[in-house]
mmCIF file of C-alpha atoms and ligand atoms in Angstrom:
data_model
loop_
_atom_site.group_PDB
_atom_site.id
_atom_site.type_symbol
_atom_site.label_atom_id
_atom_site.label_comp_id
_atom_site.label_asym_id
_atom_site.label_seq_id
_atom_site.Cartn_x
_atom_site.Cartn_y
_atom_site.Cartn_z
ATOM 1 C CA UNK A 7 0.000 0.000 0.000
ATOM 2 C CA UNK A 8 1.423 3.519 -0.662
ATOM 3 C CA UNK A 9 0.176 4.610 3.106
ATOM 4 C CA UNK A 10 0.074 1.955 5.898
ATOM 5 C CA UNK A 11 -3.005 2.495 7.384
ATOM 6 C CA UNK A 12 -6.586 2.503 5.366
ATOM 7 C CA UNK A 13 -9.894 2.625 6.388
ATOM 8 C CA UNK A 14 -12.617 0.406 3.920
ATOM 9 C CA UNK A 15 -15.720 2.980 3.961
ATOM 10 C CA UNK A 16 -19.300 3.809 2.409
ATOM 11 C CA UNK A 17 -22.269 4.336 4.344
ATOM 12 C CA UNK A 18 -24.452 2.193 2.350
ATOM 13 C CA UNK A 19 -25.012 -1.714 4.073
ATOM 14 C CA UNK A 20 -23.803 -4.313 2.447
ATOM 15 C CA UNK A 21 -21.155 -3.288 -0.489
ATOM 16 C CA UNK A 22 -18.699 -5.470 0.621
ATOM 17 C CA UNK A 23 -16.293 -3.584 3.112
ATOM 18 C CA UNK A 24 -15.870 -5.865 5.789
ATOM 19 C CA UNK A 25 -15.022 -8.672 2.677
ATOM 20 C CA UNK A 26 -12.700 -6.278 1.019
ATOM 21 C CA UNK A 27 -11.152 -5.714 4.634
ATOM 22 C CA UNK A 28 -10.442 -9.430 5.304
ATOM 23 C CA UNK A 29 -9.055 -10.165 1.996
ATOM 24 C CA UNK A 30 -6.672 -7.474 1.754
ATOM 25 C CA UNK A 31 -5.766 -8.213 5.525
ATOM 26 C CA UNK A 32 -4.955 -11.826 3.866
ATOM 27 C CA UNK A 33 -3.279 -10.449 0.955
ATOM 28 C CA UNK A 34 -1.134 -8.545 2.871
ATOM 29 C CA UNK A 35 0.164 -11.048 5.449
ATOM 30 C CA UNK A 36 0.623 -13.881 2.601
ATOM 31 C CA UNK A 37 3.492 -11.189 1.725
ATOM 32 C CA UNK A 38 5.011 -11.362 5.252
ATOM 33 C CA UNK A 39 3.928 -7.817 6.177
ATOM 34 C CA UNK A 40 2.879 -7.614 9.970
ATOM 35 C CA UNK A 41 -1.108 -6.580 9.713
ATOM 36 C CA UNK A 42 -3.824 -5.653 11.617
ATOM 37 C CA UNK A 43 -7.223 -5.427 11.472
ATOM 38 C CA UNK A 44 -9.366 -2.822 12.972
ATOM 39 C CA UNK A 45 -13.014 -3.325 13.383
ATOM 40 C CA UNK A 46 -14.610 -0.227 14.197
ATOM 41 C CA UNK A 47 -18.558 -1.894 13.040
ATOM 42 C CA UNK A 48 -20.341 -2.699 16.390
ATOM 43 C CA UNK A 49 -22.134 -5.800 14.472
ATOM 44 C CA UNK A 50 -18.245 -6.835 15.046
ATOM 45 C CA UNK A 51 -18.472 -8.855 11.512
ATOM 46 C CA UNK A 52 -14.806 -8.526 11.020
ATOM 47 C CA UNK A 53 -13.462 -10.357 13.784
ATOM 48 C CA UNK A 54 -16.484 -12.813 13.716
ATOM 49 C CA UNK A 55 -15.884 -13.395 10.215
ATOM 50 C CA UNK A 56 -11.853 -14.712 11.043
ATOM 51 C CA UNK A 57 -13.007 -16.702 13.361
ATOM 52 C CA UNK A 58 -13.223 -14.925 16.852
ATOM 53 C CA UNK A 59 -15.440 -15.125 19.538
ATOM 54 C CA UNK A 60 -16.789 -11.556 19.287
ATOM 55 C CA UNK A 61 -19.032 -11.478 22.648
ATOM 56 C CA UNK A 62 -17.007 -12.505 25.364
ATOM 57 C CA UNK A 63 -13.496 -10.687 24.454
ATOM 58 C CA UNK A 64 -12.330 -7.484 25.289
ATOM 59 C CA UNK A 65 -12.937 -4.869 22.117
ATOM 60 C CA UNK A 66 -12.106 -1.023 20.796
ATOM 61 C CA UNK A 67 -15.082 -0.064 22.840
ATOM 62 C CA UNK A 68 -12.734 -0.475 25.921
ATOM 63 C CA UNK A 69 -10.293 0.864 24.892
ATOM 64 C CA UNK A 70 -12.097 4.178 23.927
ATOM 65 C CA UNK A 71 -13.968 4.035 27.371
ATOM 66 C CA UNK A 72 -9.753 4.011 28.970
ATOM 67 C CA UNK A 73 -10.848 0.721 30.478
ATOM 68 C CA UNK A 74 -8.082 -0.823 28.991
ATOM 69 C CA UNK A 75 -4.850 -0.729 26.751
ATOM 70 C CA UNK A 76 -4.851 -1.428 22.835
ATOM 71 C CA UNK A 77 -2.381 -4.258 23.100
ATOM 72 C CA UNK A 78 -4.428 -5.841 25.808
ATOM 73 C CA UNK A 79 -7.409 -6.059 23.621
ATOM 74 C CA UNK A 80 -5.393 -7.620 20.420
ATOM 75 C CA UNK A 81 -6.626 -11.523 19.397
ATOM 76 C CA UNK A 82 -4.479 -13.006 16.769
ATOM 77 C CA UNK A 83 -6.009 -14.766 14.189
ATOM 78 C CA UNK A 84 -4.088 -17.161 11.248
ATOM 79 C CA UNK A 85 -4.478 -14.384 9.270
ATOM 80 C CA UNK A 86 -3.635 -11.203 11.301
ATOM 81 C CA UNK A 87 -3.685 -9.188 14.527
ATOM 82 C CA UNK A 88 -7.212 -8.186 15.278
ATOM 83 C CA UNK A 89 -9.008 -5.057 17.611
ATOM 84 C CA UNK A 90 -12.483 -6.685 17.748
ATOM 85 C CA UNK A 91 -15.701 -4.651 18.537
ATOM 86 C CA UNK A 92 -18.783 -5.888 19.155
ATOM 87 C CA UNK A 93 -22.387 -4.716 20.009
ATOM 88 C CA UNK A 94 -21.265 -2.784 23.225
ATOM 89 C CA UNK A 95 -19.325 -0.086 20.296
ATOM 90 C CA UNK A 96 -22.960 0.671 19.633
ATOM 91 C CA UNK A 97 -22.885 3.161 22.407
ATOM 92 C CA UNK A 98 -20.228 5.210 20.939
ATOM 93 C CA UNK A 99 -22.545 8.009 20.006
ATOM 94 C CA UNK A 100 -23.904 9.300 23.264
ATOM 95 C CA UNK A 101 -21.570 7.739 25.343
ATOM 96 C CA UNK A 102 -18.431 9.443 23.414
ATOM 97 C CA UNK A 103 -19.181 13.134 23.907
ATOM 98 C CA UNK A 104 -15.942 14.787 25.372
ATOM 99 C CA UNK A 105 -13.924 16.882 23.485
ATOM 100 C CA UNK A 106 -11.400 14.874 21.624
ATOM 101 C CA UNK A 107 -14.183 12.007 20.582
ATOM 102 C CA UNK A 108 -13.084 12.602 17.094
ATOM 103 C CA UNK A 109 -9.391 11.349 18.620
ATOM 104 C CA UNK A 110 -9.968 8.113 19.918
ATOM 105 C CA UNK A 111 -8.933 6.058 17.554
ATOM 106 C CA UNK A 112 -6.052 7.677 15.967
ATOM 107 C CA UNK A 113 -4.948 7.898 20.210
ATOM 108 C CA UNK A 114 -5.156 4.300 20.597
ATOM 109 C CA UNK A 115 -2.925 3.039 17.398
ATOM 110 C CA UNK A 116 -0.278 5.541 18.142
ATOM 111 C CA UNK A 117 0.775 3.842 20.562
ATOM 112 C CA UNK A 118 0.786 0.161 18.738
ATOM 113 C CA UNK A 119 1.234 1.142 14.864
ATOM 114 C CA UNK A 120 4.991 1.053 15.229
ATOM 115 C CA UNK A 121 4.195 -3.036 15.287
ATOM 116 C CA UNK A 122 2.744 -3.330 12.065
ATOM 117 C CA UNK A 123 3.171 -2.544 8.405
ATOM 118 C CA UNK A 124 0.232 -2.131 7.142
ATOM 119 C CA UNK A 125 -3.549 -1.370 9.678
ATOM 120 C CA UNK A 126 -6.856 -2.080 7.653
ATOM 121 C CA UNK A 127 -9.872 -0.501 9.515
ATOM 122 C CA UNK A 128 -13.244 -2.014 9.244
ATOM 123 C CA UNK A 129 -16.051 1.157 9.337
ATOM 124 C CA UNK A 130 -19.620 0.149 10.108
ATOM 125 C CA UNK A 131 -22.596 1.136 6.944
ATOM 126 C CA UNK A 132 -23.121 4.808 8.370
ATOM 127 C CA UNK A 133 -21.351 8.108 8.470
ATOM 128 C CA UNK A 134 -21.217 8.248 12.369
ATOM 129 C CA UNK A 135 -18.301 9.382 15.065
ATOM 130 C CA UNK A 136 -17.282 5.492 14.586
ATOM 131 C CA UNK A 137 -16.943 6.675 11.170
ATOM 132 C CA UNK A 138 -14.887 9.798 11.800
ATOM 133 C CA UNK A 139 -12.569 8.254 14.082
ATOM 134 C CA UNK A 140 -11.472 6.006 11.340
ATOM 135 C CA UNK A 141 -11.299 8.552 8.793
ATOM 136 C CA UNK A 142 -8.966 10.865 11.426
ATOM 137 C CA UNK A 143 -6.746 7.786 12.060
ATOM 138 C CA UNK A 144 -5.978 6.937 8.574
ATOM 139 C CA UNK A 145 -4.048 7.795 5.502
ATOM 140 C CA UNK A 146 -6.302 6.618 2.934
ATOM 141 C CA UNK A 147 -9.689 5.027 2.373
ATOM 142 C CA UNK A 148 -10.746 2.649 -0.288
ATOM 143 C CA UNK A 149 -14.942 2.772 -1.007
ATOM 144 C CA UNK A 150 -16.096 -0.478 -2.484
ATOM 145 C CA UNK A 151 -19.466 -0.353 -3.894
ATOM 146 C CA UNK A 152 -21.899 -2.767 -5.627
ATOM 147 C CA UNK A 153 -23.809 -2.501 -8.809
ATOM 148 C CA UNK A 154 -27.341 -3.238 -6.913
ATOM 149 C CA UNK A 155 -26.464 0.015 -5.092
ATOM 150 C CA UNK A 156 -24.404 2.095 -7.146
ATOM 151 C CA UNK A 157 -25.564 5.336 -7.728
ATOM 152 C CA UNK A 158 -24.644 9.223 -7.142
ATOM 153 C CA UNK A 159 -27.158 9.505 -4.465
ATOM 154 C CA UNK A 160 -25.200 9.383 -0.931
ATOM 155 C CA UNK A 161 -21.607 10.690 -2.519
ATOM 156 C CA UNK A 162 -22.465 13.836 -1.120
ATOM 157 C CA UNK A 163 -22.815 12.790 1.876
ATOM 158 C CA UNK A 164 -19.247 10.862 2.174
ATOM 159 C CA UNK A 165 -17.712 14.181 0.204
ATOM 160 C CA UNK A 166 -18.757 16.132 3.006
ATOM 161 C CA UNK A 167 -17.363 13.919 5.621
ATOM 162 C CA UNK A 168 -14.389 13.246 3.700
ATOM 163 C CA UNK A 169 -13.530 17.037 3.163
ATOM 164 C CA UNK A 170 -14.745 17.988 7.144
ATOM 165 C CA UNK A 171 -12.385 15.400 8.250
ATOM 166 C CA UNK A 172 -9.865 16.769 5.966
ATOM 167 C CA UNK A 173 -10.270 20.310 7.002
ATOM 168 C CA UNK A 174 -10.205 19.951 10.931
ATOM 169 C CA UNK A 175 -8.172 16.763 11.940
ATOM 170 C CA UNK A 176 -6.480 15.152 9.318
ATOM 171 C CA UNK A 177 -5.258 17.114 6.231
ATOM 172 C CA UNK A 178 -3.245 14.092 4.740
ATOM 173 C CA UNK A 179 -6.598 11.797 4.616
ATOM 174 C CA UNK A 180 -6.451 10.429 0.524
ATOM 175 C CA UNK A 181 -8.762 8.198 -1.440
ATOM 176 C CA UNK A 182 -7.317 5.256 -3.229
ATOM 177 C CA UNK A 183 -10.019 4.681 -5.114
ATOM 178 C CA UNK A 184 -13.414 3.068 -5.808
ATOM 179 C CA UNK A 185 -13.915 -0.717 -5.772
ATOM 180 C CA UNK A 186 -16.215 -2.399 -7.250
ATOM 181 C CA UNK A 187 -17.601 -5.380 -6.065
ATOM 182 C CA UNK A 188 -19.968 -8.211 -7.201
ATOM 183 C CA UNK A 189 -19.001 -6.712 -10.551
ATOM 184 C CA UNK A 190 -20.354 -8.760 -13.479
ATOM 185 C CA UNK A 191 -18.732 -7.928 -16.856
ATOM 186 C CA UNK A 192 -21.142 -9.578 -18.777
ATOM 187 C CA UNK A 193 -23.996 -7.952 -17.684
ATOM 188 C CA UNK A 194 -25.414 -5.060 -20.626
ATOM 189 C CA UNK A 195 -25.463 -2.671 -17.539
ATOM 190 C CA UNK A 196 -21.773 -3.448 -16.099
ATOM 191 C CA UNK A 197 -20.973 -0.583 -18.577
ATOM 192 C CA UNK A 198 -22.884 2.506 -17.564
ATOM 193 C CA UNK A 199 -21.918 1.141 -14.164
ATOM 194 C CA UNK A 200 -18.506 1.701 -14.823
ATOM 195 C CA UNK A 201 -19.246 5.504 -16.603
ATOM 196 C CA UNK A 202 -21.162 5.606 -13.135
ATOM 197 C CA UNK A 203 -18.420 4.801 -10.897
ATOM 198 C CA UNK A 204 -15.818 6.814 -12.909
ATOM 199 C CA UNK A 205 -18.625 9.919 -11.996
ATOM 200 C CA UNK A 206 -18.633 9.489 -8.724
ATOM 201 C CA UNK A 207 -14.488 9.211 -8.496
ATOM 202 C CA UNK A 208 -14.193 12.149 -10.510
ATOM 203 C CA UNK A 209 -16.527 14.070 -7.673
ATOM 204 C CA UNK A 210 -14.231 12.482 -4.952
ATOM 205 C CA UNK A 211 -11.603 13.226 -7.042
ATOM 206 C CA UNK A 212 -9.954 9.756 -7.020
ATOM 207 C CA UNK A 213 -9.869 6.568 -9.483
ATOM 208 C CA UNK A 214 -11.964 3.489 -9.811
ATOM 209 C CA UNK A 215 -9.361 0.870 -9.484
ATOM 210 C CA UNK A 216 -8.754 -1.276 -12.799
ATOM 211 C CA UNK A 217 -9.299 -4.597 -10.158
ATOM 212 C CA UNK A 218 -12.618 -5.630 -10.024
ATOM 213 C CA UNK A 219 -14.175 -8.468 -7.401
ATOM 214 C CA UNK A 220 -16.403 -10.514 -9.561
ATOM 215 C CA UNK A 221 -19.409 -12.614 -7.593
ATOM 216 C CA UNK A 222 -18.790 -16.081 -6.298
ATOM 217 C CA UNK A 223 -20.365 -17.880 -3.630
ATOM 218 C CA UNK A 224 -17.594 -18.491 -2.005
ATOM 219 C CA UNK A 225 -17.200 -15.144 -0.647
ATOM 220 C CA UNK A 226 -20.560 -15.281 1.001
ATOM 221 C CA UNK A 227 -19.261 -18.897 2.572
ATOM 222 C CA UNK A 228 -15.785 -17.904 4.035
ATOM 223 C CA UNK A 229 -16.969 -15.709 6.565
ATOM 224 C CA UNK A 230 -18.836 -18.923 8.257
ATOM 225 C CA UNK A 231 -15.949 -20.973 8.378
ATOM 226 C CA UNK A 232 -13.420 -18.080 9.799
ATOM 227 C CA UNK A 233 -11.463 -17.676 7.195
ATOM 228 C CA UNK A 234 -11.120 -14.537 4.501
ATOM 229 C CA UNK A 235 -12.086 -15.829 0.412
ATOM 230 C CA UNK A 236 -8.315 -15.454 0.368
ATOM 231 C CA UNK A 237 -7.882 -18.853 2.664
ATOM 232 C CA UNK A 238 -10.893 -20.485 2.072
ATOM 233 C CA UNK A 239 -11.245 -20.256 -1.779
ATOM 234 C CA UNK A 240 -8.064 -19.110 -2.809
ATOM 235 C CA UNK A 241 -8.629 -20.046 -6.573
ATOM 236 C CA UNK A 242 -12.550 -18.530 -7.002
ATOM 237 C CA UNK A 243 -12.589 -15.751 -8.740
ATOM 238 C CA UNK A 244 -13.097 -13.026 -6.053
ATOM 239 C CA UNK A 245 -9.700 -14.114 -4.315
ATOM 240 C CA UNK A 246 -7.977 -13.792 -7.715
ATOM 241 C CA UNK A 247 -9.318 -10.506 -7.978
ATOM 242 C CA UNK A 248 -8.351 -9.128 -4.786
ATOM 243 C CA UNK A 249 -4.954 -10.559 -5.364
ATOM 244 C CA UNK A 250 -4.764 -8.279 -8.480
ATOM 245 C CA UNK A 251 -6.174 -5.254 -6.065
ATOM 246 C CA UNK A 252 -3.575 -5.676 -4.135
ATOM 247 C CA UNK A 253 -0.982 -5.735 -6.889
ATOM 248 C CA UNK A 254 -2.879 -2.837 -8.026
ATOM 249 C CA UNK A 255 -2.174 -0.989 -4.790
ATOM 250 C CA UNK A 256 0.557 -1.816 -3.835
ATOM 251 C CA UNK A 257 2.303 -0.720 -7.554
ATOM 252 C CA UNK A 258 3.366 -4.465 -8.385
ATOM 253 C CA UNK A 259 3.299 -5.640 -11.691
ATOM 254 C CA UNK A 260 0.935 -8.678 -12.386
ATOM 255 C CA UNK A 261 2.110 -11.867 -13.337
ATOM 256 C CA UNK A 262 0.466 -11.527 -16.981
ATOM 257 C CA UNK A 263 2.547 -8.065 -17.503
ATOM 258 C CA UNK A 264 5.908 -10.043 -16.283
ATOM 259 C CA UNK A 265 4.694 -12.746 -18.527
HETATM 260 N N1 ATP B 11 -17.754 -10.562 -4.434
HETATM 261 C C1 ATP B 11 -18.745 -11.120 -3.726
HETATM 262 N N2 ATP B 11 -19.417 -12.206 -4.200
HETATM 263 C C2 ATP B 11 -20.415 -12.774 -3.494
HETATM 264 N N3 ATP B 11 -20.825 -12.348 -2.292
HETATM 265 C C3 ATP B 11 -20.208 -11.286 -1.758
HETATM 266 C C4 ATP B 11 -19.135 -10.610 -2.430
HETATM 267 N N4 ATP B 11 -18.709 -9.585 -1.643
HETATM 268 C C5 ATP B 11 -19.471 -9.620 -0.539
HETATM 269 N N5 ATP B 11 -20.374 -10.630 -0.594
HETATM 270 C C6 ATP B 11 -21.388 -10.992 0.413
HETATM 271 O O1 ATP B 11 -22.298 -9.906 0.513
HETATM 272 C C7 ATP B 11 -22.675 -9.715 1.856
HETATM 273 C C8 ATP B 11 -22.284 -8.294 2.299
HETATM 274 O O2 ATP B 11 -20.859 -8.187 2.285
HETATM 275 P P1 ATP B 11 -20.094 -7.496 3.483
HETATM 276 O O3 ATP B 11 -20.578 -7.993 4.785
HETATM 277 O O4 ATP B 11 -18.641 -7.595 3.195
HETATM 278 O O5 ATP B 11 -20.613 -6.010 3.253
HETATM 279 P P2 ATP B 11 -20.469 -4.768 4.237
HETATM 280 O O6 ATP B 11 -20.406 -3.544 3.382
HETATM 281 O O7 ATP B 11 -19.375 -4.987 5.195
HETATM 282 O O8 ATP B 11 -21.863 -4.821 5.020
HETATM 283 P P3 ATP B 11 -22.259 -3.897 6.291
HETATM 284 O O9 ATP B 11 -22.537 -2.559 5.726
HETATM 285 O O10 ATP B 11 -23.474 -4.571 6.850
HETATM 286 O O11 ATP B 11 -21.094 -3.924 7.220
HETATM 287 C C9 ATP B 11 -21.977 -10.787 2.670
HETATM 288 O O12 ATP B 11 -22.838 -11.882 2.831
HETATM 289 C C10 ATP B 11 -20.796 -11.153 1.802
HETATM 290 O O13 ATP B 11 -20.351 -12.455 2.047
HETATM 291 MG MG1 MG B 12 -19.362 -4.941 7.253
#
């Protein structure tokens, strides 16, 4: 990645973020970088989804609440290091309300970032503090998005957020790009999705990454067995495509370029 720490955001349910988070978390590690995963979602899918028992562990809502220390609240998982939220985080909002709420976040991996390469941050489907605090803590975001739901309505929204972030706490915040997901190349539409997506870039003023994640089943099955698509269908066509995000991303040149 050309920053090391990224938050996977867009407000609307469903697109595919904590997917795209696992799979790059996998992606990452299978290249021996030390990663870790940040779930900021109090429906805690992340961790859940690699396998952790999300309701009787310690999680980020601790940690924001000063009830206890970042590194205490780390589970390892096959794939990576993991801050785990659950249900509790959905207090955030009226229970955060000091000055410095915006902070949290960025406050607690300060003092663990120096342990890892690369920090992917899980954001739950709304533009909340939860939201904010991973937007102030990172370098970059990537915004997947899916065809069903694709459409200029709601980039305003996310603009706004973006740019408010941008002008009070955290001037370096960049956008990677738009991902699609569940992308179907065959489909008459897939083009004016693409004009679509390149619209809404343009108005964020980033890209919409050449990598696309095509459909499979699998990616709706890896999350019950613990695993990210990357592990648990390595050779389906979404992990191949994530693998080629991640190329993307991180500026390597694919094996059918070399070849
Ligand atoms: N490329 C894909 N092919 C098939 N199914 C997919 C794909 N990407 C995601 N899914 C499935 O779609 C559903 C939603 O994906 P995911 O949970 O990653 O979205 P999300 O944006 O994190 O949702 P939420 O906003 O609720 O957090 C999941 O069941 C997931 O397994
Ligand atoms: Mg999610």
């Amino acid at each position: 990645m050309p920053t090391k720490i990224t938050a996977i955001t867009n407000q609307k349910g469903g697109v595919g973020k904590t997917t795209v988070c696992a799979a790059l978390l996998s992606c990452l590690h299978q290249r021996g970088a030390r990663v870790l995963g940040v779930d900021l979602d109090p429906q805690g899918s992340l961790g859940f989804s690699l396998g952790l028992d999300i309701e009787h562990c310690a999680t980020v809502y601790d940690i924001f609440r000063g009830a206890a220390q970042p590194e205490e609240v780390i589970l390892q998982t096959d794939t990576c290091d993991i801050l785990p939220s659950n249900i509790l985080l959905s207090a955030a909002e009226l229970e955060f309300n000091k000055p410095g709420r915006e902070f949290l976040l960025k406050a607690a991996l300060s003092k663990i970032q120096d342990q890892y390469d690369y920090i992917v941050i899980d954001t739950p489907p709304a533009l909340n503090i939860l939201t904010v605090n991973a937007y102030v803590a990172s370098d970059s975001l990537i915004i997947p998005m899916a065809p069903e739901v694709l459409s200029l309505l709601g980039v305003s929204q996310i603009k706004e957020t973006i740019e408010s972030v941008r002008n009070y706490y955290n001037s370096r915040l960049q956008v990677l790009g738009i991902l699609l997901n569940r992308f179907n190349a065959r489909l008459n539409l897939s083009r004016e999705m693409l004009e679509l997506a390149q619209q809404i870039a343009a108005q964020l003023q980033t890209k919409v990454f050449q990598a696309k994640i095509r459909s499979s089943v699998s990616a709706a099955e890896a999350p019950a067995h613990g695993v990210s698509i990357m592990d648990y269908a390595p050779r389906s066509k979404p992990a191949m495509d994530f693998e080629a995000l991640c190329q993307e991303i991180l500026g390597e040149s694919s094996s059918e370029e070399v070849r």
